[in-house]
mmCIF file of C-alpha atoms (C1' of nucleotides) in Angstrom:
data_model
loop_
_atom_site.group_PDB
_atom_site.id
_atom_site.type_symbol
_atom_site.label_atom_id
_atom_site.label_comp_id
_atom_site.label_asym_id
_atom_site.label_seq_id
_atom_site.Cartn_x
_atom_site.Cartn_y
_atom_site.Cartn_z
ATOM 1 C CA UNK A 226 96.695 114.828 119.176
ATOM 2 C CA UNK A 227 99.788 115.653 117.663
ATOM 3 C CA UNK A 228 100.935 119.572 116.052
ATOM 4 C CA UNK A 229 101.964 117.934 112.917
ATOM 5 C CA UNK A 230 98.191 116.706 112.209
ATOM 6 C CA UNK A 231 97.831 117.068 107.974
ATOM 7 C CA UNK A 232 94.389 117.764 107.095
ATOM 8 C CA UNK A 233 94.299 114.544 105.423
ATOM 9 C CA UNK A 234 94.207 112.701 108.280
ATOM 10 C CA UNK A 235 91.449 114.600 110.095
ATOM 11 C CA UNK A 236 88.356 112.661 108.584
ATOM 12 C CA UNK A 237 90.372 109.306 110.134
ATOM 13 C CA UNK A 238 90.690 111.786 113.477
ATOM 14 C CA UNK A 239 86.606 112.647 112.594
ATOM 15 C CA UNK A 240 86.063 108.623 112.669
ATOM 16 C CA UNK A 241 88.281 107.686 115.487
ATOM 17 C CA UNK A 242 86.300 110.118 117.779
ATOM 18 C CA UNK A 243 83.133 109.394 116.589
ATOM 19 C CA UNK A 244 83.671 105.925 117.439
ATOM 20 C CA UNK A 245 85.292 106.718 120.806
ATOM 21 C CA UNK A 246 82.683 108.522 121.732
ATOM 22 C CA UNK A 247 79.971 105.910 120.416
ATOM 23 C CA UNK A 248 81.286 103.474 122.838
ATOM 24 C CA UNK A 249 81.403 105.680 125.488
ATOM 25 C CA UNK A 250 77.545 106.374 125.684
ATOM 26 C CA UNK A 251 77.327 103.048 125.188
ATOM 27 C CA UNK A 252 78.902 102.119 128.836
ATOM 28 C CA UNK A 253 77.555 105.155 129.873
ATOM 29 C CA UNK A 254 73.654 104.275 128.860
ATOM 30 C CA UNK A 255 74.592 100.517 130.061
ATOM 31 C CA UNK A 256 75.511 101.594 133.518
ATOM 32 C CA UNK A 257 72.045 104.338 133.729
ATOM 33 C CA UNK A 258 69.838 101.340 132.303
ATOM 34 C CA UNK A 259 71.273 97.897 133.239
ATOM 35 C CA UNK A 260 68.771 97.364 135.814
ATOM 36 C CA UNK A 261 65.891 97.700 133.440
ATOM 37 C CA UNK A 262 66.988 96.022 130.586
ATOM 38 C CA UNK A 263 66.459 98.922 128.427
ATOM 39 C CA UNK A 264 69.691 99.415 126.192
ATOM 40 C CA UNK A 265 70.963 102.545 124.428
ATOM 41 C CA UNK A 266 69.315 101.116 121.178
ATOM 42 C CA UNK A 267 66.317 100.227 121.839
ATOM 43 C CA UNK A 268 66.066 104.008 123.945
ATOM 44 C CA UNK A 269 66.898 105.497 120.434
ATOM 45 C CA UNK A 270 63.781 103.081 119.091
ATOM 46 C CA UNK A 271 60.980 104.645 121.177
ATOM 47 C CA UNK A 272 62.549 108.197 120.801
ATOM 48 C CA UNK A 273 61.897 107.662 116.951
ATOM 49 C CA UNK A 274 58.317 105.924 117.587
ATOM 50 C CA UNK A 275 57.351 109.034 120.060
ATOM 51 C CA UNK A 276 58.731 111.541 117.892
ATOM 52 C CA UNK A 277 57.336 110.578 114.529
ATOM 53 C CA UNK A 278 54.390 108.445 115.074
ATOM 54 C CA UNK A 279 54.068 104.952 113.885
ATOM 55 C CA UNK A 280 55.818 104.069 111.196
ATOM 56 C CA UNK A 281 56.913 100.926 109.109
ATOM 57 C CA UNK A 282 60.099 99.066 110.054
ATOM 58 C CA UNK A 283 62.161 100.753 107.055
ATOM 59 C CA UNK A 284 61.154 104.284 108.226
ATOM 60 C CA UNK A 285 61.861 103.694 111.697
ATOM 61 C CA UNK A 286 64.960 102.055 109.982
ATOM 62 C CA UNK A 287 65.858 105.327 108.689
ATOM 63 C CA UNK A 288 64.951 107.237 111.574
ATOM 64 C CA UNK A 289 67.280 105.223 114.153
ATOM 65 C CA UNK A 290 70.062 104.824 111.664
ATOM 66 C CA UNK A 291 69.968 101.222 112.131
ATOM 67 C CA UNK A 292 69.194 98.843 108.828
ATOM 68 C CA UNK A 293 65.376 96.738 109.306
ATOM 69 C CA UNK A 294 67.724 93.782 109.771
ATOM 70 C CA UNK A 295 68.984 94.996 113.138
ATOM 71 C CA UNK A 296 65.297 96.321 114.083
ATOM 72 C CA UNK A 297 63.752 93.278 113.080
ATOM 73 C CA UNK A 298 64.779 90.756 116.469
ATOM 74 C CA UNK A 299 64.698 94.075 118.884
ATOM 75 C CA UNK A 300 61.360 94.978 117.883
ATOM 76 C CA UNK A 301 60.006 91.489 118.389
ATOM 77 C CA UNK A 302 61.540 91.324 122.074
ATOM 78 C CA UNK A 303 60.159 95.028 122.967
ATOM 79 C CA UNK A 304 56.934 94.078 122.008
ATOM 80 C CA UNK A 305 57.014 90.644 123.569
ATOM 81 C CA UNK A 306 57.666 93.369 126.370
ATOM 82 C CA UNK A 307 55.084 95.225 125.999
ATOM 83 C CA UNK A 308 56.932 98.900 124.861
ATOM 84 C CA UNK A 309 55.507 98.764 121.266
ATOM 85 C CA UNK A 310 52.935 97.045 119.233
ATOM 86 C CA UNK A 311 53.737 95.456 115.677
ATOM 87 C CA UNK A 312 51.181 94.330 113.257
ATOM 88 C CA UNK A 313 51.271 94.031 109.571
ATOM 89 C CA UNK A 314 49.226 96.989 107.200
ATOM 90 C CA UNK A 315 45.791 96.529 106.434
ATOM 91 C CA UNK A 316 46.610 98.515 103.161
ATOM 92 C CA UNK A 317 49.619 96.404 102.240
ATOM 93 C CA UNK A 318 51.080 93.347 103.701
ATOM 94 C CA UNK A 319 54.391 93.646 103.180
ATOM 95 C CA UNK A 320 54.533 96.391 105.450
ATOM 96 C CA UNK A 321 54.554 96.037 109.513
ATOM 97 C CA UNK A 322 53.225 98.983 111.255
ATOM 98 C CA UNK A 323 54.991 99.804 115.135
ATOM 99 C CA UNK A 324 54.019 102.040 117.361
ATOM 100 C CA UNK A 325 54.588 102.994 121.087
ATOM 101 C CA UNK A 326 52.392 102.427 124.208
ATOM 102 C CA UNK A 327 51.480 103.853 127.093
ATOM 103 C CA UNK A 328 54.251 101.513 128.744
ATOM 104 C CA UNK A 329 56.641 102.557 126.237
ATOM 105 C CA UNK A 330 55.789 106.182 126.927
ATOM 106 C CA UNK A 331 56.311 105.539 130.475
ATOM 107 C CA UNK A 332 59.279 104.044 130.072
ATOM 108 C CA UNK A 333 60.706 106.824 127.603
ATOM 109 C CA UNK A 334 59.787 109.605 130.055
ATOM 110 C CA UNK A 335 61.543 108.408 132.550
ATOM 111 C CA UNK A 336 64.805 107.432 130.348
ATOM 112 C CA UNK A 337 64.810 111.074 129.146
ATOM 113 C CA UNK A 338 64.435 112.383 132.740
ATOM 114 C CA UNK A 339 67.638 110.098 133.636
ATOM 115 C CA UNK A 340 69.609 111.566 130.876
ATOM 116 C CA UNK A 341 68.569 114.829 130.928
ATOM 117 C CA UNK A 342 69.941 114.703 134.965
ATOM 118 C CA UNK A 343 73.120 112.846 134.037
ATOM 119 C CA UNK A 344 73.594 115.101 131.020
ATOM 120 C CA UNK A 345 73.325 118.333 133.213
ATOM 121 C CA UNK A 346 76.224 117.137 135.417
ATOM 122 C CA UNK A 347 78.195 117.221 132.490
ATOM 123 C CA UNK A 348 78.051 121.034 132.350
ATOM 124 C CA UNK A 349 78.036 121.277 128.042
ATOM 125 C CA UNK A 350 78.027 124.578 126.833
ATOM 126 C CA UNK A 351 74.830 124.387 124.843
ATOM 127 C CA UNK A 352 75.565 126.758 122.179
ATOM 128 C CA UNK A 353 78.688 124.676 121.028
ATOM 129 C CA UNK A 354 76.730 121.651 121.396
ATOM 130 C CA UNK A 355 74.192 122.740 118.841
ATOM 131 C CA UNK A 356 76.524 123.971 116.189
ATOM 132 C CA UNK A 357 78.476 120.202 116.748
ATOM 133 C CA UNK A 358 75.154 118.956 116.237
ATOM 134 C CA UNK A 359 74.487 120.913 112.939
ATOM 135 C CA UNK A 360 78.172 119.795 111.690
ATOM 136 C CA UNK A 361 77.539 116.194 112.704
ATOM 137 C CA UNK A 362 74.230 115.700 110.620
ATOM 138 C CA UNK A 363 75.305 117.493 108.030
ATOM 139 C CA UNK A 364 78.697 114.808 107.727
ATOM 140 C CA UNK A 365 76.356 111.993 108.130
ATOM 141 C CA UNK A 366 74.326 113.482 105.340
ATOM 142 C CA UNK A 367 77.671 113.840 102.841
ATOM 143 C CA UNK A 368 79.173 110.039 104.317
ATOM 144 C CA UNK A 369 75.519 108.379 103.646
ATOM 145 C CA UNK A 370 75.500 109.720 100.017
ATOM 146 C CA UNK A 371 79.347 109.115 99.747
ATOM 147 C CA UNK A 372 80.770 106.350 97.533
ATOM 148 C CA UNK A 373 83.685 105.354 99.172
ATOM 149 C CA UNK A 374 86.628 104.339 97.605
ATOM 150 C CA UNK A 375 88.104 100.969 97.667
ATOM 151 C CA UNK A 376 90.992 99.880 99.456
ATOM 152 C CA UNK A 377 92.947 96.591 98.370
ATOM 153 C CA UNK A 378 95.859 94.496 99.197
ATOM 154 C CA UNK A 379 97.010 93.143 95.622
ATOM 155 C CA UNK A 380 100.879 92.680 95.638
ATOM 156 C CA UNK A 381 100.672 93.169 99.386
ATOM 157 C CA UNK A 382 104.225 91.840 100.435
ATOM 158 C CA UNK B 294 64.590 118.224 114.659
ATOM 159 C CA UNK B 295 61.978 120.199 116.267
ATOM 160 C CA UNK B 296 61.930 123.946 117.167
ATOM 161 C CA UNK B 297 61.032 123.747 120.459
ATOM 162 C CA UNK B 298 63.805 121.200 121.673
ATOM 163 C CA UNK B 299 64.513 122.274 125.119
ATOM 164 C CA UNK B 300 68.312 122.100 126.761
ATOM 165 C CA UNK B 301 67.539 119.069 129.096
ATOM 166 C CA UNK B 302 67.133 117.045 125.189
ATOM 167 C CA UNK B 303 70.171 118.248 123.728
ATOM 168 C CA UNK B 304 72.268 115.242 125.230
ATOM 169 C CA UNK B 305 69.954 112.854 124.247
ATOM 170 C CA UNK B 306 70.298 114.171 120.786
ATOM 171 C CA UNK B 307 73.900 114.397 120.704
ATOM 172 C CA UNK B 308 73.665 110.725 121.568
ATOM 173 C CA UNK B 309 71.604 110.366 118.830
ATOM 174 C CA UNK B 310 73.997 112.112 116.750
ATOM 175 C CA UNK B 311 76.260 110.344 117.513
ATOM 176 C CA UNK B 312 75.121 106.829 117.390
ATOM 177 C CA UNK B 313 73.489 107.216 113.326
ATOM 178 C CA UNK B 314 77.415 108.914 112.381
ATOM 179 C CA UNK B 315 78.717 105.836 113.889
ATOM 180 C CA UNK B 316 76.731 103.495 112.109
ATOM 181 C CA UNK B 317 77.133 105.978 108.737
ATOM 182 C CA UNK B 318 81.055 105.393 109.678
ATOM 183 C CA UNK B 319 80.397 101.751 110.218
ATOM 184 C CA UNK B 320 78.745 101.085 106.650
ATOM 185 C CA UNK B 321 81.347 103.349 104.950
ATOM 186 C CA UNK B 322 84.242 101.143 106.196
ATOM 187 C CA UNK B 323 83.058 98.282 105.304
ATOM 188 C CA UNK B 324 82.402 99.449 101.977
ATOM 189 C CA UNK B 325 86.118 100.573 101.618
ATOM 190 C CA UNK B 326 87.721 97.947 103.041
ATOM 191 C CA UNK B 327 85.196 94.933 102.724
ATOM 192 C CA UNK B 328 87.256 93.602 99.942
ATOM 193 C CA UNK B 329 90.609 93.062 102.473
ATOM 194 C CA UNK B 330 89.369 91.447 105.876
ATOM 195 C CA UNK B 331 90.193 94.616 107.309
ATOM 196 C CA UNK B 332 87.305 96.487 109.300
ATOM 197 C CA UNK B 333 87.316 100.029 111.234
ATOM 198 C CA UNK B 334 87.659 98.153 114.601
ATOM 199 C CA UNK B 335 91.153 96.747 113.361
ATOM 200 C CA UNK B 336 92.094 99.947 111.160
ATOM 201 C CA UNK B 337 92.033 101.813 114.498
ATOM 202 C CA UNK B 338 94.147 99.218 116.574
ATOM 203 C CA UNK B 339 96.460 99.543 113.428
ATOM 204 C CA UNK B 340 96.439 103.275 113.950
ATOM 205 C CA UNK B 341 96.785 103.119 117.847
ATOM 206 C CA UNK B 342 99.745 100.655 117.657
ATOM 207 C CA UNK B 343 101.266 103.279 114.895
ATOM 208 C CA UNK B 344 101.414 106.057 116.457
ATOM 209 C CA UNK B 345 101.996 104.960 119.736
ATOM 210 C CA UNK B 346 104.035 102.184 119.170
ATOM 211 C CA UNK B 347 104.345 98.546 120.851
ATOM 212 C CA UNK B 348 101.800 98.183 123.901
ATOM 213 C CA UNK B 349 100.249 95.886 126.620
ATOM 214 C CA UNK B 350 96.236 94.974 125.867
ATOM 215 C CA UNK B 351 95.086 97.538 128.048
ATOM 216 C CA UNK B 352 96.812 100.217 127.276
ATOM 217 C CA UNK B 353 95.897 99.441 123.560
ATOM 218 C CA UNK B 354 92.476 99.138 125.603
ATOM 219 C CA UNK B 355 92.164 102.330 126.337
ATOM 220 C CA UNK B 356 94.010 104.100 123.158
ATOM 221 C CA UNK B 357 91.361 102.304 120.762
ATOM 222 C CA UNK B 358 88.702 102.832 123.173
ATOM 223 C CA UNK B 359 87.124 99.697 123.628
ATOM 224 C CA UNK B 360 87.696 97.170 126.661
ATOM 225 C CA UNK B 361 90.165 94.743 126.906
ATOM 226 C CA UNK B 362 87.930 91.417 126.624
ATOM 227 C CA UNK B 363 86.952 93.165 123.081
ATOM 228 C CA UNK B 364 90.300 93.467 121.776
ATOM 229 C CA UNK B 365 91.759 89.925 122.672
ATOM 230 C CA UNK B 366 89.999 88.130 120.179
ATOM 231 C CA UNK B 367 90.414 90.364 117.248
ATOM 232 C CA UNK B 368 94.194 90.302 118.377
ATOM 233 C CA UNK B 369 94.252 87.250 117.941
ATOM 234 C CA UNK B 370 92.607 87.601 114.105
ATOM 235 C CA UNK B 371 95.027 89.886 113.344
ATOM 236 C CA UNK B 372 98.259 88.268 114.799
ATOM 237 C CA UNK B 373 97.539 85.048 112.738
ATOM 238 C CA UNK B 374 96.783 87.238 109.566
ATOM 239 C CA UNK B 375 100.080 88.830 109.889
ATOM 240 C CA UNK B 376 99.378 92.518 110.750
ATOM 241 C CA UNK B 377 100.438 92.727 114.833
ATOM 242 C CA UNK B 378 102.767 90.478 116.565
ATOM 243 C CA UNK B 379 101.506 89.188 120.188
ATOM 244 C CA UNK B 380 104.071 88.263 122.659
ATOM 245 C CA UNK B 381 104.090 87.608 126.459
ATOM 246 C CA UNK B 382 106.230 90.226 127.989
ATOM 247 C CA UNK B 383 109.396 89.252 130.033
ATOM 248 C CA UNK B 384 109.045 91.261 132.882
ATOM 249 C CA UNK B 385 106.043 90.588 133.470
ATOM 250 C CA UNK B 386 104.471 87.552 132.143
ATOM 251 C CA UNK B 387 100.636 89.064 132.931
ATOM 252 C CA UNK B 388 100.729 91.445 129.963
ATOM 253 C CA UNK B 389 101.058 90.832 126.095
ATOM 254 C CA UNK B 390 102.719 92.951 124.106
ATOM 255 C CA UNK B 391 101.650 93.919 120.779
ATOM 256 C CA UNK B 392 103.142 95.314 118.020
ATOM 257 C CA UNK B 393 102.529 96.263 114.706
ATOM 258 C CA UNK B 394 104.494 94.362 111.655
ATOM 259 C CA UNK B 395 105.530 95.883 108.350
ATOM 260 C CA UNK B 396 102.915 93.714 106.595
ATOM 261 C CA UNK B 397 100.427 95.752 109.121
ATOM 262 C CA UNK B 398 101.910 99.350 108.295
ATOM 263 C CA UNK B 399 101.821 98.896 104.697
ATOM 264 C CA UNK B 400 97.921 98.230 105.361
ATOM 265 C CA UNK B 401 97.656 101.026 107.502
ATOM 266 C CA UNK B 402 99.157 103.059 104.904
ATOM 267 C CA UNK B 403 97.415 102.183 102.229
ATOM 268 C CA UNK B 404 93.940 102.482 104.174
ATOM 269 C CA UNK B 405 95.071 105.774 105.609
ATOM 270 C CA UNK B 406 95.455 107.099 101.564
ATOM 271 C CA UNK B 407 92.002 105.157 100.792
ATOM 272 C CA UNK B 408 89.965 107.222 103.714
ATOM 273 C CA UNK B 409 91.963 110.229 102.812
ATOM 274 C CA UNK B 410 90.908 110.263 99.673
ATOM 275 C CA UNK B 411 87.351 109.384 100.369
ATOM 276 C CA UNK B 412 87.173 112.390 103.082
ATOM 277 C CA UNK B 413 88.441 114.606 100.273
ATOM 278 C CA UNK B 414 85.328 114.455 98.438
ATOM 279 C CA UNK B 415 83.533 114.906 101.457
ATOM 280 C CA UNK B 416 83.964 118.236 101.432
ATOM 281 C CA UNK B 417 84.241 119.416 105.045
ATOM 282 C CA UNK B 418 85.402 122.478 106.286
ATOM 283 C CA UNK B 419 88.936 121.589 108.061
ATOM 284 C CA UNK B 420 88.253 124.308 110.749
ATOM 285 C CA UNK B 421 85.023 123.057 111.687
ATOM 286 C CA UNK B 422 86.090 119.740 111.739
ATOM 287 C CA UNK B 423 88.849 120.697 114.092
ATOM 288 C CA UNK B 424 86.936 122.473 116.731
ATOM 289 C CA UNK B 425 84.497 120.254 116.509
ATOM 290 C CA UNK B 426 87.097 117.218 117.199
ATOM 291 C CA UNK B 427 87.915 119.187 120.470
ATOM 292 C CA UNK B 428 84.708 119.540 121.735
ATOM 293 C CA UNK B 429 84.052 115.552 120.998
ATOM 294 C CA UNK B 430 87.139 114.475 122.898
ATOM 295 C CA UNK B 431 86.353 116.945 125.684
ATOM 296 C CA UNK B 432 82.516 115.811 126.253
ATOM 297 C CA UNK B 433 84.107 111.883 126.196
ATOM 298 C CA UNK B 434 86.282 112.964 128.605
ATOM 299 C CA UNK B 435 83.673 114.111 130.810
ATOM 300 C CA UNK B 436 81.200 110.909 129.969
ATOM 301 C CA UNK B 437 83.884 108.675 130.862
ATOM 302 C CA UNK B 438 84.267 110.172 134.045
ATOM 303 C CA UNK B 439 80.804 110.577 135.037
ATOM 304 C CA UNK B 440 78.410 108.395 137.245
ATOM 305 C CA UNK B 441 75.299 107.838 135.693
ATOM 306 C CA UNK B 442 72.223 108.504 137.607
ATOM 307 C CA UNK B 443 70.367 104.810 137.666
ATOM 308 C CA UNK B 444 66.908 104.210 135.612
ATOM 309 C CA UNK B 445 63.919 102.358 137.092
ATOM 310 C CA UNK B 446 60.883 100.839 136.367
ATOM 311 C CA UNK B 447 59.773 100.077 139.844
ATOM 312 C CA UNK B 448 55.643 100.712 139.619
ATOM 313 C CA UNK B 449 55.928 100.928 135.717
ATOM 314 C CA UNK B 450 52.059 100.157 135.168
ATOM 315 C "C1'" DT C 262 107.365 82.609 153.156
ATOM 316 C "C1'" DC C 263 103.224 81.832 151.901
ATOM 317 C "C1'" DA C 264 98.469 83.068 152.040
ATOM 318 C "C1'" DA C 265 95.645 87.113 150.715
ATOM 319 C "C1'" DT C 266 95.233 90.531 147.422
ATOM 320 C "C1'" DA C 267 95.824 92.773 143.118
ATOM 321 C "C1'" DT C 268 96.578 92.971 138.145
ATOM 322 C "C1'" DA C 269 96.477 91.383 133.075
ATOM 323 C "C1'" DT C 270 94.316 88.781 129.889
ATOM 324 C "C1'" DT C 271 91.072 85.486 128.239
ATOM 325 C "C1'" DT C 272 86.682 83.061 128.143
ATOM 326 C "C1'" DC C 273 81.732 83.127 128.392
ATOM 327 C "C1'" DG C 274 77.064 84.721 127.735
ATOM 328 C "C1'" DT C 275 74.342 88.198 125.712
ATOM 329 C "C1'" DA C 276 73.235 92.206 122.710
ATOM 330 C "C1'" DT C 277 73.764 94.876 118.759
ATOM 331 C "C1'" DA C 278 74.855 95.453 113.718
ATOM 332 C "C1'" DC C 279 75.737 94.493 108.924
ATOM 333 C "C1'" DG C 280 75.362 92.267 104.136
ATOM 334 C "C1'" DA C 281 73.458 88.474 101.716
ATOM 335 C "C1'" DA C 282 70.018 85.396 100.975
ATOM 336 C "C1'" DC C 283 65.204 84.163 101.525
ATOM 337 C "C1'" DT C 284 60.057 84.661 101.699
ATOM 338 C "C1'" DA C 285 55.936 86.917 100.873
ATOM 339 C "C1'" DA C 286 53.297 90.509 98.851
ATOM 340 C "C1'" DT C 287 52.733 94.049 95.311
ATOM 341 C "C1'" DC C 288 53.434 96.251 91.048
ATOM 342 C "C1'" DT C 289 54.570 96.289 85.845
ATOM 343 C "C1'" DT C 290 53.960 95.300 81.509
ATOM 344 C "C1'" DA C 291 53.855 92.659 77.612
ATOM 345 C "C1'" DT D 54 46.359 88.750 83.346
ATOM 346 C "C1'" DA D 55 50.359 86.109 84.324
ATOM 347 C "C1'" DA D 56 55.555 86.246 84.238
ATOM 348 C "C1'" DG D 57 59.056 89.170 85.808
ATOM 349 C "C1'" DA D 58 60.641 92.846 88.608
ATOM 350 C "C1'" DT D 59 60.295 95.339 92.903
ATOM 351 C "C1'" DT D 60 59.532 96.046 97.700
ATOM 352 C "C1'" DA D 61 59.154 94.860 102.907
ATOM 353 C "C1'" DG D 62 60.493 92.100 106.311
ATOM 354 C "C1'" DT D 63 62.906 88.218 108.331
ATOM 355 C "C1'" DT D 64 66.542 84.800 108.788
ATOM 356 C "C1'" DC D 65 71.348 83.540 108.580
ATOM 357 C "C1'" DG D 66 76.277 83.927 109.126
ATOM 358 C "C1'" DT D 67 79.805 86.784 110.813
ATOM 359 C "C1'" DA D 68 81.929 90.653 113.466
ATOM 360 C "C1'" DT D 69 82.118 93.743 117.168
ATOM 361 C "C1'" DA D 70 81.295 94.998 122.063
ATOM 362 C "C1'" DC D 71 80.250 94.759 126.939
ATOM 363 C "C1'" DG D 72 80.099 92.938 131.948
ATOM 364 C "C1'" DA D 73 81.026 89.025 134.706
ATOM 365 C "C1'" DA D 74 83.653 85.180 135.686
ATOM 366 C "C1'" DA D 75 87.793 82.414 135.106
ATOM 367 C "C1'" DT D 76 92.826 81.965 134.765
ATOM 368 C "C1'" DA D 77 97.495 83.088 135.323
ATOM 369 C "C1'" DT D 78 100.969 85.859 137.215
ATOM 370 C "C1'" DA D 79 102.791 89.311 140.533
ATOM 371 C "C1'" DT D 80 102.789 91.852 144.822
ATOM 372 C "C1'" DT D 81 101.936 92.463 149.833
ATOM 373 C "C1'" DG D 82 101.867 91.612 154.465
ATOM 374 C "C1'" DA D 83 101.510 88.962 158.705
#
DNA sequence: TCAATATATTTCGTATACGAACTAATCTTA
DNA sequence: TAAGATTAGTTCGTATACGAAATATATTGA
């Protein structure tokens, strides 16, 4: 952005990117999916379900990077849709147990083919991409375990 | 995440990537700064209006990154709070102009030293981060540009 | 010049997303 | 074993965020 860029500023550089980025994909997924109804989050949902198995709403809440209060409505719709099934534990019943179907296979197979075509036009250099990978998890690893410090305005003029 | 991850996946998993940072991002804002009213969304229009100075709603638009119909309303927050100043511009009465006040920059400042600090303990390798900021802003570039091949679930069984 | 077009912003409807509070089920332990 | 603590999920209130439509102003062209 600017020569003069002090290191202290680059995790606010990190963030501003990050979130740039973010809502990129996010018009970007909108504009491959809006005729389906599918949305970027929901995507990352049955990517998490297909990868790992079923699991209970606070692993898949850990898996998607979403909190089970954000899962909780978009679970209900996608299975009022037919993509997953939801049912409470047998073992406990606290828990509630989702898991993809056929239909959200189907639907997840042909998401990833989308991407995977769009992504190609991009032209990525896949080496770079991989080590940009490894840096980003390993940030969201440190800023997950992070306690922030606390900004305030006292004697704020 | 898997050892046989083939190229066509490695967008989706940047995506991925991406999307959990954000939300890390998200939650360690509002940690910092949940005591103040101020959130990332409004740090960064802070930032934007700092470094580039006084500005018309779109072209804060497209410095912050997010559309114009998102920004009006949290201008409007933030004008009434004290931090910006909105204004219809002479020439041209279509665009607002906003600006950012001294009450604003002292909060920018003071958030700036908050996240700098935070980052610090982070511990990340300033020369990763920085090629790794280049290769972000260089695949948004291309994702804002692109045209998304279109998803369909004509004959979805 | 004045109707057609274009541009800038706001409003509207919908979809995440979070923390806090709430409910229900399970576990602990006195 | 029953009161208290803990855990899992949902609901609630608030804050982004987007596309589409509405509104207001400016520009163009016949």
């Amino acid at each position: 952005m600017d020569q003069t860029t002090p290191i202290d500023q680059l995790g606010t550089m990190l963030c501003f990117n990050i979130h740039a980025l973010h809502r990129s994909f996010g018009r970007y997924y909108q504009a491959a999916f809006s005729e389906t109804g599918l949305t970027y989050p929901k995507f990352v949902i049955l990517m998490a379900l297909d990868s790992a198995g079923p699991m209970s709403v606070s692993d898949l809440s850990g898996h998607a990077g979403v909190e089970a209060n954000t899962l909780s409505p978009l679970l209900k719709k996608m299975a009022t849709f037919g993509a997953i099934t939801r049912a409470r534990a047998e073992a406990d019943e606290r828990r509630v147990e989702v898991a993809i179907t056929p239909m959200g296979q189907e639907i997840l197979t042909r998401a990833r083919a989308v991407i995977a075509e769009g992504f190609a036009e991009l032209q990525i250099d896949p080496d770079r991409m991989a080590d940009v990978l490894s840096f980003l998890s390993e940030v969201r690893g440190k800023v997950q375990k992070a306690d922030p410090p606390k900004l305030s305005f006292d004697g704020l003029t």
